[in-house]
Amino acid sequence: MPHNTENAASGGIFRVPGGGDSRGESRILKILRPPAADPGAGTSAWPTSEAPDHFNYWRREVAAYQSGFADSAFADAGIRAPGLMAVETRADGSIELWLEDVEGRSGFEVSVERLGRFAHELGAGQARWVDRVPPAADLPWLSRRWLAQYVSGGPHSTVLIDDADWDGSIARVWPATTRLALRRLWSSRAAVSAAAEAFPRTLCHLDLWPANLIEDTSGASVLIDWAFVGEGAVGEDPANLIVDSVTDGLIDMAQLPYIVEAICDGYLAGLSDGGWDGSADQVRAAIATCGAAKYSWLGALVVASAARGSTGAESADEIDAAAEGLERVRPLAELLAQWADTVAS
């Protein structure tokens, strides 16, 4: 099944017909590799580690499932994890997670309104954890300062701002104000990441995007891929859900304004219904700040890629295609620019 092949901790994800189950039902097999299993696996952008506080600690998901924490974390709000069927250790130290194969629709197949309903459940689930994330002494495998680690040493930490021709003819597909805001965002990414850490802390999934959300056949929400779960900011998860709803092109970019509204409104209502009485303005600022920090690289990468594809002797058609690519993601660029301005103001 599709998975991040650049992640050194991942040994593959497979749907296994029958799965060894007496009822003949399929199962999901997820293989997790320790750093020593294959030192050359993955890329330097997604290293794994034996340290429990590392952003990509290889055993975190095993602990989340075996402890029952993944299934119970947001259960009161209506969000569950797939059932754990078995855990087995291979000769090389890799671990096999055998999980329920959840039937239903992925987050890419549901309506915008359904994403809003999920955001409400998420808000209600996270409300109980605000300022109550279990300490490292109790759950040492929970991630800590995940966003800061991702920004400073994650997969996009080596994007070079010098590669981005912000004032080139192709880049000017985006308004000057958008380009300026994104350029400043990349330059100030460390400060924006620090600003994100100042918001109230709660329990976060930290890989929340439509591919990791399933609406099962009963209509309930199921969250998969708990490899990063841990402490994060209020607003951090919905920010990621908003951006990653459209980055793969599986949801029409034209839906982005409606996705923003549905997820923000749903999340705010969920926090309130879950018993947290924090400021709505603070939550909206947190969503903007966390989203800007997590995706501080995106504008620079898109502009740099367009510039590399439009230099030299490329044809007019290739230049037009590069410009069209920037135009296609313009709504997302403008959203990130707005979020960046929110942080700066």
GROMACS .gro file of C-alpha atoms in nm, residues 39-158:
model
  120
   39PRO     CA    1   2.127   0.189   0.820
   40GLY     CA    2   2.089   0.288   0.454
   41ALA     CA    3   1.709   0.282   0.454
   42GLY     CA    4   1.507   0.590   0.375
   43THR     CA    5   1.672   0.927   0.330
   44SER     CA    6   1.854   1.174   0.551
   45ALA     CA    7   1.537   1.383   0.542
   46TRP     CA    8   1.343   1.119   0.739
   47PRO     CA    9   1.591   0.961   0.982
   48THR     CA   10   1.465   0.737   1.257
   49SER     CA   11   1.596   0.703   1.611
   50GLU     CA   12   1.602   0.493   1.927
   51ALA     CA   13   1.540   0.811   2.132
   52PRO     CA   14   1.176   0.827   2.247
   53ASP     CA   15   1.164   1.206   2.219
   54HIS     CA   16   1.287   1.206   1.856
   55PHE     CA   17   1.026   1.326   1.609
   56ASN     CA   18   1.054   0.996   1.418
   57TYR     CA   19   1.109   0.750   1.705
   58TRP     CA   20   1.061   0.413   1.539
   59ARG     CA   21   0.872   0.236   1.823
   60ARG     CA   22   0.623   0.514   1.900
   61GLU     CA   23   0.335   0.368   1.702
   62VAL     CA   24   0.390   0.024   1.855
   63ALA     CA   25   0.364   0.174   2.202
   64ALA     CA   26   0.056   0.376   2.107
   65TYR     CA   27  -0.129   0.065   1.992
   66GLN     CA   28  -0.004  -0.181   2.256
   67SER     CA   29  -0.090   0.053   2.542
   68GLY     CA   30  -0.439   0.116   2.404
   69PHE     CA   31  -0.361   0.487   2.402
   70ALA     CA   32  -0.426   0.535   2.030
   71ASP     CA   33  -0.775   0.391   2.062
   72SER     CA   34  -0.868   0.572   2.383
   73ALA     CA   35  -0.708   0.916   2.332
   74PHE     CA   36  -1.007   1.076   2.158
   75ALA     CA   37  -1.262   0.798   2.207
   76ASP     CA   38  -1.495   1.011   2.417
   77ALA     CA   39  -1.529   1.246   2.120
   78GLY     CA   40  -1.606   0.966   1.872
   79ILE     CA   41  -1.260   0.907   1.719
   80ARG     CA   42  -1.103   0.562   1.738
   81ALA     CA   43  -0.797   0.384   1.604
   82PRO     CA   44  -0.794   0.059   1.406
   83GLY     CA   45  -0.802  -0.251   1.621
   84LEU     CA   46  -0.468  -0.411   1.706
   85MET     CA   47  -0.465  -0.780   1.606
   86ALA     CA   48  -0.108  -0.881   1.682
   87VAL     CA   49   0.249  -0.758   1.735
   88GLU     CA   50   0.537  -0.976   1.619
   89THR     CA   51   0.914  -0.925   1.620
   90ARG     CA   52   1.128  -1.030   1.323
   91ALA     CA   53   1.481  -1.168   1.334
   92ASP     CA   54   1.633  -0.832   1.237
   93GLY     CA   55   1.448  -0.655   1.519
   94SER     CA   56   1.179  -0.508   1.295
   95ILE     CA   57   0.827  -0.516   1.433
   96GLU     CA   58   0.512  -0.628   1.255
   97LEU     CA   59   0.194  -0.445   1.349
   98TRP     CA   60  -0.114  -0.640   1.242
   99LEU     CA   61  -0.412  -0.406   1.235
  100GLU     CA   62  -0.779  -0.407   1.150
  101ASP     CA   63  -0.848  -0.333   0.784
  102VAL     CA   64  -1.111  -0.064   0.833
  103GLU     CA   65  -1.382  -0.056   0.569
  104GLY     CA   66  -1.519   0.282   0.472
  105ARG     CA   67  -1.437   0.606   0.293
  106SER     CA   68  -1.109   0.792   0.320
  107GLY     CA   69  -1.095   1.158   0.407
  108PHE     CA   70  -1.044   1.233   0.038
  109GLU     CA   71  -1.383   1.080  -0.041
  110VAL     CA   72  -1.599   1.255   0.217
  111SER     CA   73  -1.767   1.593   0.191
  112VAL     CA   74  -1.629   1.920   0.321
  113GLU     CA   75  -1.907   1.915   0.579
  114ARG     CA   76  -1.786   1.575   0.699
  115LEU     CA   77  -1.434   1.714   0.741
  116GLY     CA   78  -1.591   1.987   0.952
  117ARG     CA   79  -1.767   1.726   1.164
  118PHE     CA   80  -1.440   1.545   1.216
  119ALA     CA   81  -1.275   1.874   1.318
  120HIS     CA   82  -1.552   1.914   1.576
  121GLU     CA   83  -1.477   1.568   1.714
  122LEU     CA   84  -1.107   1.648   1.719
  123GLY     CA   85  -1.165   1.972   1.908
  124ALA     CA   86  -1.382   1.796   2.164
  125GLY     CA   87  -1.123   1.521   2.201
  126GLN     CA   88  -0.831   1.761   2.241
  127ALA     CA   89  -1.013   1.986   2.489
  128ARG     CA   90  -0.963   1.733   2.768
  129TRP     CA   91  -0.589   1.726   2.706
  130VAL     CA   92  -0.518   2.101   2.714
  131ASP     CA   93  -0.238   2.149   2.968
  132ARG     CA   94  -0.283   1.783   3.064
  133VAL     CA   95  -0.057   1.596   2.821
  134PRO     CA   96   0.096   1.302   3.011
  135PRO     CA   97   0.454   1.387   3.114
  136ALA     CA   98   0.756   1.199   2.987
  137ALA     CA   99   0.782   1.021   3.321
  138ASP     CA  100   0.447   0.854   3.251
  139LEU     CA  101   0.456   0.810   2.872
  140PRO     CA  102   0.815   0.856   2.756
  141TRP     CA  103   0.733   0.755   2.398
  142LEU     CA  104   0.500   1.048   2.330
  143SER     CA  105   0.665   1.299   2.097
  144ARG     CA  106   0.774   1.632   2.245
  145ARG     CA  107   0.836   1.951   2.046
  146TRP     CA  108   0.760   1.759   1.727
  147LEU     CA  109   0.701   2.068   1.513
  148ALA     CA  110   1.026   2.234   1.618
  149GLN     CA  111   1.219   1.919   1.531
  150TYR     CA  112   1.042   1.887   1.196
  151VAL     CA  113   1.113   2.249   1.101
  152SER     CA  114   1.480   2.239   1.206
  153GLY     CA  115   1.576   1.893   1.083
  154GLY     CA  116   1.288   1.741   0.891
  155PRO     CA  117   1.242   1.666   0.522
  156HIS     CA  118   1.233   2.027   0.404
  157SER     CA  119   1.500   2.177   0.626
  158THR     CA  120   1.747   2.189   0.335
   0.00000   0.00000   0.00000
